[in-house]
Every structure is written in structure tokens, then in C-alpha cells.
Amino acid sequence: AQSVTQPDIHITVSEGASLELRCNYSYGATPYLFWYVQSPGQGLQLLLKYFSGDTLVQGIKGFEAEFKRSQSSFNLRKPSVHWSDAAEYFCAVDRVAGNTPLVFGKGTRLSVIA
Amino acid sequence: EAGVTQFPSHSVIEKGQTVTLRCDPISGHDNLYWYRRVMGKEIKFLLHFVKESKQDESGMPNNRFLAERTGGTYSTLKVQPAELEDSGVYFCASSLTSGIYTYEQYFGPGTRLTVT
């Protein structure tokens, strides 16, 4: 069965510092990969996705993620964090072309300090 | 264009009562999904509609949960009778299928259900 691991439950970074959130998946083939963000009081917003092609994908709000097949990873990065990035981040995988249920990691809560 | 909407945003009910959650997907999206996040756990799939038909309901926890999608538009998720372990945030998502390609899922804000 597919699984997604986000090893960091909570991360605190200083505003302006760089950020990397880790995500590892377990699946026999290359899945479709997503990062979602949930800000307080909001729903899940899609940050970026990887379906195929270039393994470095750009998303909204200055985020990017890199797919590494050899490491079964899809880590999310941002070069300079803003206070408004404080939220919970979810990595998810999809087995087939978007028409199957997403499997989520447990989420990583990001706190940003001045 | 309106996103996925869910109603109510919060619901507090007593054990044994009935609650009905509603989801309105993005207009034109054939796929509608329900997910649930229990506190401290990951978001888990409940079921998937394609238009008005249940494509996959493998994630439904038991027969106290009943989902419907009238006319392939909005969907309701009824919990009857509610138990304490049903507390959590219920998310709805929708996606568009065009030809053989299905696009990413867009999520609603969720309904926070508290069973006391």
C-alpha cells in the first residue's frame, strides 16, 4: 500500500531563513505528487504538483519542490520564509492520473519567528 | 469562479445525534471526494463520487456514514448516530476530468465536527 512520511511534525524557522520540508513516499511506481498548505481557518490549497518531466517544480508563493526518484522523496523548499508562511503543510501522492484518492502524510506545522 | 464550499463550518452535537454535512464542488467537476482528519492523524480518504455514482467508498468507516450526491451536483455526508470517534475535520474536494486526464483536486475549507 502507498504511504507518505513527513518526518517533521513541527518546524520553527526565522523570517527570512530558508526552509525545507521533507516528504518520502512508498510506492512501486512513480506516483503523482502534491504539496498542499492549510493556513489557520482555511482549506487546503494546492502549492505545487509533479506529474512528469522536469523534476524541479515551481509552485505558488515562491515554493518549489524536487522529485528524487532514487530517494523516493519530494521535498518542499523556499529560499526565504515570510511570516505569512506559517501554516500546516501536507505532502500527498496519487496513484493514477488524478482520478484516485490522495494519500496524505501527517503534515508538518511551520512556525515563523521574527 | 467559486471554489469548493462546505456547510456548516463547525458542528457540535451529542453522541447519538445525527449530523449532515454538505459539499458544493466547483461547477463542472465530475469528481467529488470526501476526506477526514481526526486530531493528530493524517487526512484520510472516505469516498469518491463520479457524477452521482459512488466510484470508491473503501474508506467509509462503517454503516453509520451515508454519502449521497444528488444529480451529480452537491453531496451530503450523514453520520447517524454519531459517536465520539467521529470527531474531526471533514474535507470535501473536487476535480475535473477531461478525456482521459483528470486534474488535481481542489479542497473546501472543511467542516469541523465535534461529538460530545
mmCIF file of N, CA and C in Angstrom, chain B residues 8-67:
data_model
loop_
_atom_site.group_PDB
_atom_site.id
_atom_site.type_symbol
_atom_site.label_atom_id
_atom_site.label_comp_id
_atom_site.label_asym_id
_atom_site.label_seq_id
_atom_site.Cartn_x
_atom_site.Cartn_y
_atom_site.Cartn_z
ATOM 1 N N PRO B 8 -21.965 22.850 7.472
ATOM 2 C CA PRO B 8 -21.530 24.072 8.141
ATOM 3 C C PRO B 8 -20.011 24.091 8.296
ATOM 4 N N SER B 9 -19.487 25.173 8.813
ATOM 5 C CA SER B 9 -18.051 25.227 9.068
ATOM 6 C C SER B 9 -17.719 24.507 10.372
ATOM 7 N N HIS B 10 -18.645 24.579 11.307
ATOM 8 C CA HIS B 10 -18.481 23.886 12.583
ATOM 9 C C HIS B 10 -19.813 23.250 12.966
ATOM 10 N N SER B 11 -19.725 22.108 13.639
ATOM 11 C CA SER B 11 -20.924 21.472 14.171
ATOM 12 C C SER B 11 -20.548 20.769 15.463
ATOM 13 N N VAL B 12 -21.333 21.052 16.499
ATOM 14 C CA VAL B 12 -21.144 20.376 17.778
ATOM 15 C C VAL B 12 -22.427 19.633 18.090
ATOM 16 N N ILE B 13 -22.331 18.318 18.240
ATOM 17 C CA ILE B 13 -23.513 17.514 18.508
ATOM 18 C C ILE B 13 -23.196 16.540 19.624
ATOM 19 N N GLU B 14 -24.257 15.976 20.187
ATOM 20 C CA GLU B 14 -24.075 14.981 21.237
ATOM 21 C C GLU B 14 -24.023 13.591 20.622
ATOM 22 N N LYS B 15 -23.363 12.734 21.316
ATOM 23 C CA LYS B 15 -23.304 11.334 20.906
ATOM 24 C C LYS B 15 -24.720 10.807 20.703
ATOM 25 N N GLY B 16 -24.913 10.111 19.605
ATOM 26 C CA GLY B 16 -26.212 9.536 19.307
ATOM 27 C C GLY B 16 -27.064 10.394 18.374
ATOM 28 N N GLN B 17 -26.678 11.662 18.222
ATOM 29 C CA GLN B 17 -27.437 12.525 17.323
ATOM 30 C C GLN B 17 -26.994 12.304 15.876
ATOM 31 N N THR B 18 -27.710 12.968 14.994
ATOM 32 C CA THR B 18 -27.436 12.874 13.565
ATOM 33 C C THR B 18 -26.908 14.213 13.054
ATOM 34 N N VAL B 19 -25.956 14.150 12.155
ATOM 35 C CA VAL B 19 -25.442 15.376 11.545
ATOM 36 C C VAL B 19 -25.307 15.145 10.047
ATOM 37 N N THR B 20 -25.606 16.180 9.292
ATOM 38 C CA THR B 20 -25.454 16.115 7.837
ATOM 39 C C THR B 20 -24.544 17.230 7.381
ATOM 40 N N LEU B 21 -23.489 16.846 6.693
ATOM 41 C CA LEU B 21 -22.530 17.798 6.151
ATOM 42 C C LEU B 21 -22.803 17.954 4.661
ATOM 43 N N ARG B 22 -22.600 19.153 4.170
ATOM 44 C CA ARG B 22 -22.851 19.401 2.748
ATOM 45 C C ARG B 22 -21.602 19.910 2.061
ATOM 46 N N CYS B 23 -21.446 19.511 0.814
ATOM 47 C CA CYS B 23 -20.330 19.975 -0.010
ATOM 48 C C CYS B 23 -20.852 20.379 -1.380
ATOM 49 N N ASP B 24 -20.478 21.564 -1.806
ATOM 50 C CA ASP B 24 -20.762 22.007 -3.176
ATOM 51 C C ASP B 24 -19.439 22.078 -3.926
ATOM 52 N N PRO B 25 -19.269 21.228 -4.918
ATOM 53 C CA PRO B 25 -17.995 21.218 -5.646
ATOM 54 C C PRO B 25 -17.909 22.396 -6.612
ATOM 55 N N ILE B 26 -16.767 22.546 -7.226
ATOM 56 C CA ILE B 26 -16.612 23.539 -8.276
ATOM 57 C C ILE B 26 -17.499 23.125 -9.442
ATOM 58 N N SER B 27 -18.188 24.078 -10.000
ATOM 59 C CA SER B 27 -19.115 23.788 -11.085
ATOM 60 C C SER B 27 -18.397 23.086 -12.240
ATOM 61 N N GLY B 28 -19.004 21.989 -12.697
ATOM 62 C CA GLY B 28 -18.434 21.250 -13.824
ATOM 63 C C GLY B 28 -17.494 20.133 -13.422
ATOM 64 N N HIS B 29 -17.149 20.040 -12.146
ATOM 65 C CA HIS B 29 -16.263 18.975 -11.689
ATOM 66 C C HIS B 29 -17.077 17.703 -11.453
ATOM 67 N N ASP B 30 -16.725 16.656 -12.204
ATOM 68 C CA ASP B 30 -17.442 15.400 -12.071
ATOM 69 C C ASP B 30 -17.021 14.618 -10.828
ATOM 70 N N ASN B 31 -15.767 14.786 -10.436
ATOM 71 C CA ASN B 31 -15.247 14.013 -9.308
ATOM 72 C C ASN B 31 -15.442 14.780 -8.014
ATOM 73 N N LEU B 32 -15.947 14.076 -7.015
ATOM 74 C CA LEU B 32 -16.123 14.665 -5.689
ATOM 75 C C LEU B 32 -15.628 13.660 -4.664
ATOM 76 N N TYR B 33 -14.814 14.124 -3.749
ATOM 77 C CA TYR B 33 -14.186 13.269 -2.739
ATOM 78 C C TYR B 33 -14.532 13.795 -1.346
ATOM 79 N N TRP B 34 -14.646 12.863 -0.428
ATOM 80 C CA TRP B 34 -14.708 13.204 0.988
ATOM 81 C C TRP B 34 -13.486 12.615 1.684
ATOM 82 N N TYR B 35 -12.909 13.446 2.553
ATOM 83 C CA TYR B 35 -11.780 13.034 3.377
ATOM 84 C C TYR B 35 -12.084 13.435 4.817
ATOM 85 N N ARG B 36 -11.336 12.839 5.725
ATOM 86 C CA ARG B 36 -11.499 13.191 7.135
ATOM 87 C C ARG B 36 -10.131 13.241 7.803
ATOM 88 N N ARG B 37 -9.992 14.212 8.699
ATOM 89 C CA ARG B 37 -8.793 14.258 9.519
ATOM 90 C C ARG B 37 -9.204 14.225 10.978
ATOM 91 N N VAL B 38 -8.857 13.135 11.619
ATOM 92 C CA VAL B 38 -9.032 13.013 13.058
ATOM 93 C C VAL B 38 -7.831 13.667 13.717
ATOM 94 N N MET B 39 -8.034 14.290 14.856
ATOM 95 C CA MET B 39 -6.967 15.056 15.514
ATOM 96 C C MET B 39 -5.693 14.234 15.665
ATOM 97 N N GLY B 40 -4.594 14.832 15.206
ATOM 98 C CA GLY B 40 -3.303 14.184 15.359
ATOM 99 C C GLY B 40 -2.992 13.138 14.315
ATOM 100 N N LYS B 41 -3.929 12.885 13.440
ATOM 101 C CA LYS B 41 -3.732 11.856 12.417
ATOM 102 C C LYS B 41 -3.645 12.496 11.030
ATOM 103 N N GLU B 42 -3.374 11.656 10.054
ATOM 104 C CA GLU B 42 -3.310 12.176 8.703
ATOM 105 C C GLU B 42 -4.706 12.295 8.107
ATOM 106 N N ILE B 43 -4.800 13.057 7.054
ATOM 107 C CA ILE B 43 -6.050 13.182 6.312
ATOM 108 C C ILE B 43 -6.279 11.870 5.571
ATOM 109 N N LYS B 44 -7.474 11.309 5.775
ATOM 110 C CA LYS B 44 -7.769 10.003 5.164
ATOM 111 C C LYS B 44 -8.990 10.064 4.265
ATOM 112 N N PHE B 45 -8.890 9.331 3.203
ATOM 113 C CA PHE B 45 -9.944 9.246 2.205
ATOM 114 C C PHE B 45 -11.153 8.519 2.761
ATOM 115 N N LEU B 46 -12.348 9.019 2.430
ATOM 116 C CA LEU B 46 -13.590 8.339 2.778
ATOM 117 C C LEU B 46 -14.250 7.737 1.540
ATOM 118 N N LEU B 47 -14.600 8.597 0.568
ATOM 119 C CA LEU B 47 -15.191 8.070 -0.648
ATOM 120 C C LEU B 47 -15.086 9.039 -1.811
ATOM 121 N N HIS B 48 -15.373 8.500 -2.991
ATOM 122 C CA HIS B 48 -15.211 9.212 -4.251
ATOM 123 C C HIS B 48 -16.455 9.012 -5.106
ATOM 124 N N PHE B 49 -17.033 10.127 -5.523
ATOM 125 C CA PHE B 49 -18.141 10.105 -6.481
ATOM 126 C C PHE B 49 -17.622 10.496 -7.863
ATOM 127 N N VAL B 50 -18.136 9.823 -8.881
ATOM 128 C CA VAL B 50 -18.020 10.332 -10.239
ATOM 129 C C VAL B 50 -19.448 10.644 -10.666
ATOM 130 N N LYS B 51 -19.694 11.906 -10.863
ATOM 131 C CA LYS B 51 -21.063 12.382 -11.057
ATOM 132 C C LYS B 51 -21.893 11.882 -9.871
ATOM 133 N N GLU B 52 -22.978 11.171 -10.120
ATOM 134 C CA GLU B 52 -23.814 10.763 -8.985
ATOM 135 C C GLU B 52 -23.491 9.373 -8.471
ATOM 136 N N SER B 53 -22.526 8.707 -9.095
ATOM 137 C CA SER B 53 -22.219 7.327 -8.737
ATOM 138 C C SER B 53 -21.035 7.238 -7.779
ATOM 139 N N LYS B 54 -21.118 6.317 -6.847
ATOM 140 C CA LYS B 54 -20.007 6.070 -5.932
ATOM 141 C C LYS B 54 -18.955 5.229 -6.649
ATOM 142 N N GLN B 55 -17.806 5.841 -6.890
ATOM 143 C CA GLN B 55 -16.717 5.152 -7.564
ATOM 144 C C GLN B 55 -15.923 4.281 -6.602
ATOM 145 N N ASP B 56 -15.760 4.794 -5.398
ATOM 146 C CA ASP B 56 -14.923 4.107 -4.409
ATOM 147 C C ASP B 56 -15.374 4.579 -3.040
ATOM 148 N N GLU B 57 -15.837 3.646 -2.230
ATOM 149 C CA GLU B 57 -16.229 4.011 -0.866
ATOM 150 C C GLU B 57 -15.469 3.163 0.146
ATOM 151 N N SER B 58 -14.279 2.770 -0.247
ATOM 152 C CA SER B 58 -13.482 1.887 0.591
ATOM 153 C C SER B 58 -13.029 2.524 1.893
ATOM 154 N N GLY B 59 -13.069 3.832 1.969
ATOM 155 C CA GLY B 59 -12.610 4.499 3.175
ATOM 156 C C GLY B 59 -13.705 4.804 4.185
ATOM 157 N N MET B 60 -14.929 4.499 3.854
ATOM 158 C CA MET B 60 -16.011 4.774 4.787
ATOM 159 C C MET B 60 -15.846 3.867 6.005
ATOM 160 N N PRO B 61 -15.854 4.455 7.197
ATOM 161 C CA PRO B 61 -15.507 3.673 8.390
ATOM 162 C C PRO B 61 -16.537 2.624 8.781
ATOM 163 N N ASN B 62 -17.797 2.891 8.571
ATOM 164 C CA ASN B 62 -18.848 1.929 8.953
ATOM 165 C C ASN B 62 -20.179 2.400 8.387
ATOM 166 N N ASN B 63 -21.225 1.628 8.672
ATOM 167 C CA ASN B 63 -22.513 1.943 8.061
ATOM 168 C C ASN B 63 -23.262 3.074 8.765
ATOM 169 N N ARG B 64 -22.623 3.731 9.707
ATOM 170 C CA ARG B 64 -23.248 4.919 10.278
ATOM 171 C C ARG B 64 -23.032 6.127 9.362
ATOM 172 N N PHE B 65 -22.200 5.973 8.375
ATOM 173 C CA PHE B 65 -21.896 7.053 7.430
ATOM 174 C C PHE B 65 -22.612 6.785 6.113
ATOM 175 N N LEU B 66 -23.349 7.793 5.650
ATOM 176 C CA LEU B 66 -24.064 7.654 4.387
ATOM 177 C C LEU B 66 -23.799 8.889 3.540
ATOM 178 N N ALA B 67 -23.283 8.667 2.351
ATOM 179 C CA ALA B 67 -22.995 9.781 1.453
ATOM 180 C C ALA B 67 -23.882 9.704 0.229
#
